PDB file of C-alpha atoms in Angstrom:
ATOM      1  CA  MET A   1      43.096 -80.546  -1.890  1.00 59.00           C
ATOM      2  CA  LYS A   2      39.260 -81.253  -1.460  1.00 73.00           C
ATOM      3  CA  ARG A   3      39.614 -81.065   3.008  1.00 75.00           C
ATOM      4  CA  ASN A   4      36.648 -82.447   5.158  1.00 80.00           C
ATOM      5  CA  LYS A   5      35.279 -81.154   8.748  1.00 86.00           C
ATOM      6  CA  MET A   6      37.626 -83.831  10.385  1.00 87.00           C
ATOM      7  CA  ASP A   7      40.929 -81.797   8.913  1.00 88.00           C
ATOM      8  CA  TYR A   8      40.123 -78.292  10.322  1.00 91.00           C
ATOM      9  CA  VAL A   9      39.309 -80.404  14.029  1.00 92.00           C
ATOM     10  CA  GLN A  10      43.119 -81.920  13.761  1.00 91.00           C
ATOM     11  CA  TYR A  11      44.475 -79.173  12.531  1.00 93.00           C
ATOM     12  CA  VAL A  12      42.956 -76.772  15.058  1.00 93.00           C
ATOM     13  CA  GLY A  13      42.926 -79.339  17.537  1.00 95.00           C
ATOM     14  CA  GLY A  14      46.411 -80.201  17.167  1.00 94.00           C
ATOM     15  CA  ILE A  15      47.531 -76.167  18.041  1.00 94.00           C
ATOM     16  CA  LEU A  16      45.462 -75.904  20.900  1.00 96.00           C
ATOM     17  CA  ILE A  17      46.756 -78.603  22.154  1.00 96.00           C
ATOM     18  CA  LEU A  18      51.011 -77.934  21.177  1.00 95.00           C
ATOM     19  CA  THR A  19      50.174 -73.923  22.799  1.00 96.00           C
ATOM     20  CA  LEU A  20      48.848 -75.676  25.919  1.00 97.00           C
ATOM     21  CA  GLY A  21      52.894 -77.744  26.043  1.00 96.00           C
ATOM     22  CA  VAL A  22      54.083 -74.875  25.376  1.00 95.00           C
ATOM     23  CA  ALA A  23      52.163 -72.466  28.452  1.00 96.00           C
ATOM     24  CA  LEU A  24      53.175 -75.133  30.490  1.00 96.00           C
ATOM     25  CA  SER A  25      57.056 -75.219  29.584  1.00 95.00           C
ATOM     26  CA  SER A  26      56.939 -71.798  30.726  1.00 94.00           C
ATOM     27  CA  LYS A  27      55.434 -72.430  34.066  1.00 95.00           C
ATOM     28  CA  ALA A  28      57.604 -75.579  34.950  1.00 95.00           C
ATOM     29  CA  GLY A  29      60.151 -72.664  35.561  1.00 93.00           C
ATOM     30  CA  LEU A  30      62.326 -75.560  33.446  1.00 95.00           C
ATOM     31  CA  GLY A  31      63.129 -74.133  30.249  1.00 93.00           C
ATOM     32  CA  THR A  32      60.824 -73.600  27.168  1.00 93.00           C
ATOM     33  CA  GLY A  33      61.345 -74.426  23.849  1.00 91.00           C
ATOM     34  CA  SER A  34      65.069 -73.216  22.181  1.00 91.00           C
ATOM     35  CA  LEU A  35      62.655 -70.498  19.735  1.00 92.00           C
ATOM     36  CA  ASP A  36      59.315 -70.136  21.894  1.00 93.00           C
ATOM     37  CA  SER A  37      62.497 -69.117  24.928  1.00 95.00           C
ATOM     38  CA  ILE A  38      63.286 -65.971  21.822  1.00 95.00           C
ATOM     39  CA  ASN A  39      59.532 -65.124  22.168  1.00 94.00           C
ATOM     40  CA  PHE A  40      59.305 -65.120  25.664  1.00 94.00           C
ATOM     41  CA  ALA A  41      62.486 -63.065  26.223  1.00 95.00           C
ATOM     42  CA  LEU A  42      61.615 -61.041  23.648  1.00 95.00           C
ATOM     43  CA  ALA A  43      57.980 -60.275  24.834  1.00 94.00           C
ATOM     44  CA  SER A  44      59.692 -59.826  28.245  1.00 92.00           C
ATOM     45  CA  ARG A  45      62.015 -57.665  26.965  1.00 93.00           C
ATOM     46  CA  THR A  46      59.728 -54.985  24.350  1.00 93.00           C
ATOM     47  CA  GLN A  47      56.712 -55.441  26.611  1.00 92.00           C
ATOM     48  CA  LEU A  48      54.257 -56.973  23.292  1.00 93.00           C
ATOM     49  CA  ASN A  49      51.716 -58.890  24.330  1.00 93.00           C
ATOM     50  CA  LEU A  50      52.906 -62.573  23.293  1.00 93.00           C
ATOM     51  CA  SER A  51      51.092 -62.895  20.424  1.00 93.00           C
ATOM     52  CA  ILE A  52      51.947 -60.352  18.773  1.00 95.00           C
ATOM     53  CA  VAL A  53      55.876 -60.732  19.158  1.00 95.00           C
ATOM     54  CA  ILE A  54      55.481 -64.996  17.972  1.00 94.00           C
ATOM     55  CA  VAL A  55      54.034 -63.109  14.842  1.00 94.00           C
ATOM     56  CA  LEU A  56      56.378 -60.726  13.873  1.00 94.00           C
ATOM     57  CA  MET A  57      59.375 -63.709  14.538  1.00 94.00           C
ATOM     58  CA  ALA A  58      57.381 -65.919  12.297  1.00 93.00           C
ATOM     59  CA  PHE A  59      57.845 -63.223   9.461  1.00 94.00           C
ATOM     60  CA  VAL A  60      61.695 -62.705  10.390  1.00 94.00           C
ATOM     61  CA  ALA A  61      61.186 -67.133   9.721  1.00 93.00           C
ATOM     62  CA  ILE A  62      59.639 -66.312   6.603  1.00 93.00           C
ATOM     63  CA  PHE A  63      62.365 -64.019   5.220  1.00 94.00           C
ATOM     64  CA  ILE A  64      65.031 -66.077   6.480  1.00 93.00           C
ATOM     65  CA  SER A  65      63.640 -69.273   4.824  1.00 92.00           C
ATOM     66  CA  ALA A  66      62.951 -67.251   2.047  1.00 92.00           C
ATOM     67  CA  VAL A  67      66.622 -66.121   1.590  1.00 93.00           C
ATOM     68  CA  ILE A  68      68.304 -70.123   2.144  1.00 92.00           C
ATOM     69  CA  ARG A  69      66.124 -70.846  -1.005  1.00 90.00           C
ATOM     70  CA  ARG A  70      67.002 -67.698  -2.789  1.00 90.00           C
ATOM     71  CA  GLY A  71      62.807 -67.008  -3.839  1.00 86.00           C
ATOM     72  CA  LYS A  72      60.130 -64.823  -3.432  1.00 84.00           C
ATOM     73  CA  LEU A  73      58.714 -64.814   0.324  1.00 84.00           C
ATOM     74  CA  SER A  74      55.883 -66.870   1.279  1.00 82.00           C
ATOM     75  CA  PHE A  75      53.041 -65.789   3.738  1.00 87.00           C
ATOM     76  CA  LYS A  76      51.036 -69.337   3.539  1.00 85.00           C
ATOM     77  CA  THR A  77      52.752 -69.962   6.803  1.00 86.00           C
ATOM     78  CA  LEU A  78      51.210 -67.506   8.390  1.00 90.00           C
ATOM     79  CA  MET A  79      48.315 -68.366   9.584  1.00 90.00           C
ATOM     80  CA  THR A  80      49.251 -70.816  11.538  1.00 91.00           C
ATOM     81  CA  ALA A  81      51.645 -68.432  13.292  1.00 92.00           C
ATOM     82  CA  ILE A  82      49.300 -66.381  14.174  1.00 93.00           C
ATOM     83  CA  PHE A  83      46.911 -69.193  15.591  1.00 93.00           C
ATOM     84  CA  MET A  84      49.785 -69.993  17.673  1.00 93.00           C
ATOM     85  CA  GLY A  85      50.628 -66.882  18.829  1.00 94.00           C
ATOM     86  CA  VAL A  86      46.741 -66.459  19.929  1.00 95.00           C
ATOM     87  CA  PHE A  87      46.123 -69.567  21.613  1.00 96.00           C
ATOM     88  CA  THR A  88      49.618 -69.600  23.386  1.00 94.00           C
ATOM     89  CA  GLU A  89      48.999 -65.778  25.139  1.00 94.00           C
ATOM     90  CA  SER A  90      45.050 -66.987  25.859  1.00 95.00           C
ATOM     91  CA  TRP A  91      46.506 -70.377  27.942  1.00 96.00           C
ATOM     92  CA  VAL A  92      50.083 -68.339  29.053  1.00 94.00           C
ATOM     93  CA  LYS A  93      46.973 -66.509  30.987  1.00 94.00           C
ATOM     94  CA  ILE A  94      44.672 -69.235  31.981  1.00 94.00           C
ATOM     95  CA  ILE A  95      47.188 -71.753  33.907  1.00 94.00           C
ATOM     96  CA  GLU A  96      48.481 -68.509  36.035  1.00 92.00           C
ATOM     97  CA  ILE A  97      45.858 -70.243  38.140  1.00 91.00           C
ATOM     98  CA  ILE A  98      48.016 -73.242  38.744  1.00 90.00           C
ATOM     99  CA  THR A  99      50.705 -72.961  41.569  1.00 90.00           C
ATOM    100  CA  VAL A 100      53.799 -74.722  41.104  1.00 93.00           C
ATOM    101  CA  ASP A 101      56.184 -74.237  44.203  1.00 91.00           C
ATOM    102  CA  THR A 102      57.971 -77.519  44.176  1.00 94.00           C
ATOM    103  CA  ILE A 103      60.503 -79.635  41.974  1.00 95.00           C
ATOM    104  CA  ALA A 104      58.013 -82.383  42.027  1.00 95.00           C
ATOM    105  CA  GLN A 105      55.507 -80.385  40.684  1.00 95.00           C
ATOM    106  CA  GLN A 106      58.387 -78.693  38.019  1.00 96.00           C
ATOM    107  CA  ILE A 107      58.959 -82.228  36.865  1.00 95.00           C
ATOM    108  CA  ILE A 108      54.894 -83.194  36.500  1.00 96.00           C
ATOM    109  CA  VAL A 109      54.137 -79.786  34.669  1.00 96.00           C
ATOM    110  CA  PHE A 110      57.184 -80.239  32.357  1.00 96.00           C
ATOM    111  CA  ALA A 111      57.017 -83.712  31.285  1.00 96.00           C
ATOM    112  CA  LEU A 112      52.639 -83.266  30.691  1.00 96.00           C
ATOM    113  CA  ALA A 113      54.029 -79.968  28.615  1.00 96.00           C
ATOM    114  CA  ILE A 114      56.762 -82.488  26.586  1.00 95.00           C
ATOM    115  CA  PHE A 115      53.532 -84.067  25.982  1.00 95.00           C
ATOM    116  CA  CYS A 116      50.984 -82.135  24.705  1.00 95.00           C
ATOM    117  CA  VAL A 117      54.156 -80.900  22.008  1.00 93.00           C
ATOM    118  CA  SER A 118      54.381 -84.002  21.298  1.00 92.00           C
ATOM    119  CA  LEU A 119      51.504 -85.289  20.806  1.00 93.00           C
ATOM    120  CA  GLY A 120      50.118 -81.275  19.355  1.00 92.00           C
ATOM    121  CA  ILE A 121      52.873 -81.738  16.572  1.00 89.00           C
ATOM    122  CA  ALA A 122      51.726 -85.129  15.691  1.00 88.00           C
ATOM    123  CA  ILE A 123      47.665 -84.117  15.253  1.00 90.00           C
ATOM    124  CA  TYR A 124      48.245 -80.432  13.401  1.00 89.00           C
ATOM    125  CA  LEU A 125      50.418 -81.436  10.277  1.00 83.00           C
ATOM    126  CA  ARG A 126      48.525 -84.560   9.548  1.00 85.00           C
ATOM    127  CA  PRO A 127      45.752 -82.637   7.657  1.00 86.00           C
ATOM    128  CA  LYS A 128      49.006 -81.207   6.117  1.00 82.00           C
ATOM    129  CA  PHE A 129      48.140 -77.630   6.344  1.00 86.00           C
ATOM    130  CA  PRO A 130      50.802 -75.008   6.000  1.00 83.00           C
ATOM    131  CA  ALA A 131      52.918 -75.372   8.664  1.00 81.00           C
ATOM    132  CA  ASN A 132      54.301 -72.524  11.065  1.00 87.00           C
ATOM    133  CA  PRO A 133      57.293 -70.394   9.122  1.00 90.00           C
ATOM    134  CA  ASN A 134      59.414 -72.247  12.314  1.00 88.00           C
ATOM    135  CA  ASP A 135      59.552 -75.318  10.972  1.00 84.00           C
ATOM    136  CA  ASP A 136      59.719 -73.856   6.922  1.00 87.00           C
ATOM    137  CA  MET A 137      62.897 -72.757   7.570  1.00 90.00           C
ATOM    138  CA  ILE A 138      63.793 -76.371   8.647  1.00 85.00           C
ATOM    139  CA  VAL A 139      62.362 -77.945   4.851  1.00 83.00           C
ATOM    140  CA  ALA A 140      64.255 -75.032   3.406  1.00 88.00           C
ATOM    141  CA  LEU A 141      66.739 -76.047   5.339  1.00 89.00           C
ATOM    142  CA  ASN A 142      66.863 -80.052   3.381  1.00 85.00           C
ATOM    143  CA  GLU A 143      65.551 -78.270   0.055  1.00 85.00           C
ATOM    144  CA  VAL A 144      68.525 -76.334  -0.480  1.00 90.00           C
ATOM    145  CA  LEU A 145      70.913 -78.354   1.504  1.00 88.00           C
ATOM    146  CA  GLY A 146      70.678 -81.594   1.573  1.00 86.00           C
ATOM    147  CA  LEU A 147      70.468 -81.501   5.339  1.00 80.00           C
ATOM    148  CA  LYS A 148      68.025 -84.521   6.958  1.00 81.00           C
ATOM    149  CA  MET A 149      65.540 -83.002   9.112  1.00 72.00           C
ATOM    150  CA  GLY A 150      66.526 -83.851  12.919  1.00 74.00           C
ATOM    151  CA  THR A 151      69.542 -82.076  11.807  1.00 82.00           C
ATOM    152  CA  ALA A 152      67.872 -79.319  10.660  1.00 86.00           C
ATOM    153  CA  LYS A 153      66.444 -78.363  13.040  1.00 84.00           C
ATOM    154  CA  LEU A 154      69.082 -79.075  15.971  1.00 86.00           C
ATOM    155  CA  PHE A 155      71.249 -76.887  13.991  1.00 89.00           C
ATOM    156  CA  ILE A 156      67.873 -74.783  14.111  1.00 90.00           C
ATOM    157  CA  ASP A 157      67.651 -75.335  17.618  1.00 90.00           C
ATOM    158  CA  ILE A 158      71.548 -74.622  18.752  1.00 91.00           C
ATOM    159  CA  ILE A 159      70.891 -71.094  17.262  1.00 93.00           C
ATOM    160  CA  ALA A 160      68.319 -69.796  18.484  1.00 93.00           C
ATOM    161  CA  ILE A 161      69.378 -71.428  22.553  1.00 94.00           C
ATOM    162  CA  VAL A 162      72.332 -69.190  21.697  1.00 94.00           C
ATOM    163  CA  ILE A 163      69.927 -66.067  20.830  1.00 94.00           C
ATOM    164  CA  ALA A 164      68.087 -67.249  23.788  1.00 94.00           C
ATOM    165  CA  LEU A 165      71.007 -67.000  26.431  1.00 94.00           C
ATOM    166  CA  LEU A 166      72.050 -63.836  24.302  1.00 95.00           C
ATOM    167  CA  LEU A 167      68.331 -62.337  24.853  1.00 94.00           C
ATOM    168  CA  LYS A 168      68.473 -64.124  29.016  1.00 92.00           C
ATOM    169  CA  GLY A 169      65.158 -65.848  28.181  1.00 92.00           C
ATOM    170  CA  PRO A 170      63.921 -68.848  29.790  1.00 93.00           C
ATOM    171  CA  VAL A 171      66.299 -70.936  28.862  1.00 94.00           C
ATOM    172  CA  GLY A 172      67.665 -74.106  31.003  1.00 94.00           C
ATOM    173  CA  ILE A 173      67.580 -78.094  31.535  1.00 94.00           C
ATOM    174  CA  GLY A 174      63.938 -78.311  29.744  1.00 94.00           C
ATOM    175  CA  THR A 175      65.606 -76.291  26.730  1.00 94.00           C
ATOM    176  CA  VAL A 176      67.693 -79.198  25.876  1.00 93.00           C
ATOM    177  CA  LEU A 177      65.689 -81.627  27.278  1.00 94.00           C
ATOM    178  CA  MET A 178      63.022 -80.541  24.677  1.00 92.00           C
ATOM    179  CA  THR A 179      65.066 -80.244  21.609  1.00 89.00           C
ATOM    180  CA  VAL A 180      66.497 -83.941  22.126  1.00 89.00           C
ATOM    181  CA  LEU A 181      63.207 -85.622  22.937  1.00 90.00           C
ATOM    182  CA  ILE A 182      60.080 -84.235  20.771  1.00 88.00           C
ATOM    183  CA  GLY A 183      61.046 -85.750  18.188  1.00 83.00           C
ATOM    184  CA  PRO A 184      61.862 -89.111  19.321  1.00 87.00           C
ATOM    185  CA  ILE A 185      58.020 -88.658  20.924  1.00 89.00           C
ATOM    186  CA  VAL A 186      56.276 -87.848  17.736  1.00 86.00           C
ATOM    187  CA  ASN A 187      58.015 -90.448  15.831  1.00 83.00           C
ATOM    188  CA  LEU A 188      56.088 -92.817  18.266  1.00 87.00           C
ATOM    189  CA  ILE A 189      53.075 -90.628  18.920  1.00 87.00           C
ATOM    190  CA  ASN A 190      52.193 -90.761  14.965  1.00 83.00           C
ATOM    191  CA  SER A 191      52.928 -94.975  15.032  1.00 85.00           C
ATOM    192  CA  ILE A 192      50.671 -95.440  17.154  1.00 86.00           C
ATOM    193  CA  ILE A 193      47.908 -93.396  15.524  1.00 84.00           C
ATOM    194  CA  ASN A 194      49.207 -94.865  12.074  1.00 81.00           C
ATOM    195  CA  LYS A 195      47.826 -98.032  13.952  1.00 79.00           C
ATOM    196  CA  PHE A 196      44.776 -97.212  13.116  1.00 71.00           C
ATOM    197  CA  THR A 197      42.860 -98.791   9.448  1.00 46.00           C
ATOM    198  CA  PRO A 198      42.437 -96.902   7.200  1.00 51.00           C
ATOM    199  CA  SER A 199      38.223 -98.081   7.863  1.00 43.00           C
ATOM    200  CA  SER A 200      38.645 -96.782  11.478  1.00 43.00           C
ATOM    201  CA  ILE A 201      39.741 -93.558  10.093  1.00 43.00           C
ATOM    202  CA  GLU A 202      36.505 -93.143   8.414  1.00 46.00           C
ATOM    203  CA  ALA A 203      34.304 -93.751  11.346  1.00 42.00           C
ATOM    204  CA  ILE A 204      35.936 -91.182  12.931  1.00 39.00           C
ATOM    205  CA  GLU A 205      35.611 -88.322  10.125  1.00 43.00           C
ATOM    206  CA  LYS A 206      32.292 -89.417   9.617  1.00 41.00           C
ATOM    207  CA  SER A 207      31.472 -89.260  12.917  1.00 35.00           C
ATOM    208  CA  VAL A 208      32.346 -85.576  13.210  1.00 39.00           C
ATOM    209  CA  VAL A 209      31.169 -84.217  10.101  1.00 37.00           C
TER     210      VAL A 209
END
């Protein structure tokens, strides 16, 4: 598949926005996404850099996907995990300057987090580069067990939340809200983006090139 500059802009830009959302969800203090909660918990417990934990957990996800498919390990999704690890840790450090003292501020930051995560997912998946290993587990469950994508995601989220609770990760009402809301918001954003005519999309791509 031939790539152009717009593909790479969407891929990297989407991951940047997505990881900003992850960092903001942590800052809001209402609970992070299910799998993100595991990463933050392990980083806190092991004192390892968050980026390293994210990449290590990506290897675990790759192994699980291989077991589900009963096939060989596929590392094509690892690059996305590396980007997400580096960008998430960078955003966490950058937004340390933000002060969140009141419930109103928590809600505002968390709402922005959900929007960024949803927008980032919608954008970075459009060029059809390999998704991150966590999403590949969902695809594997869909391919092998025939589970609907939403059902497969919910199944993984529930397991992840239980593990995060055992690790005393940042699980809260925000975790539940992100689990329930992100999918529909991503679909809404995609529907809005798809309203662009082919000529409009081509014009945007040419402006980037």
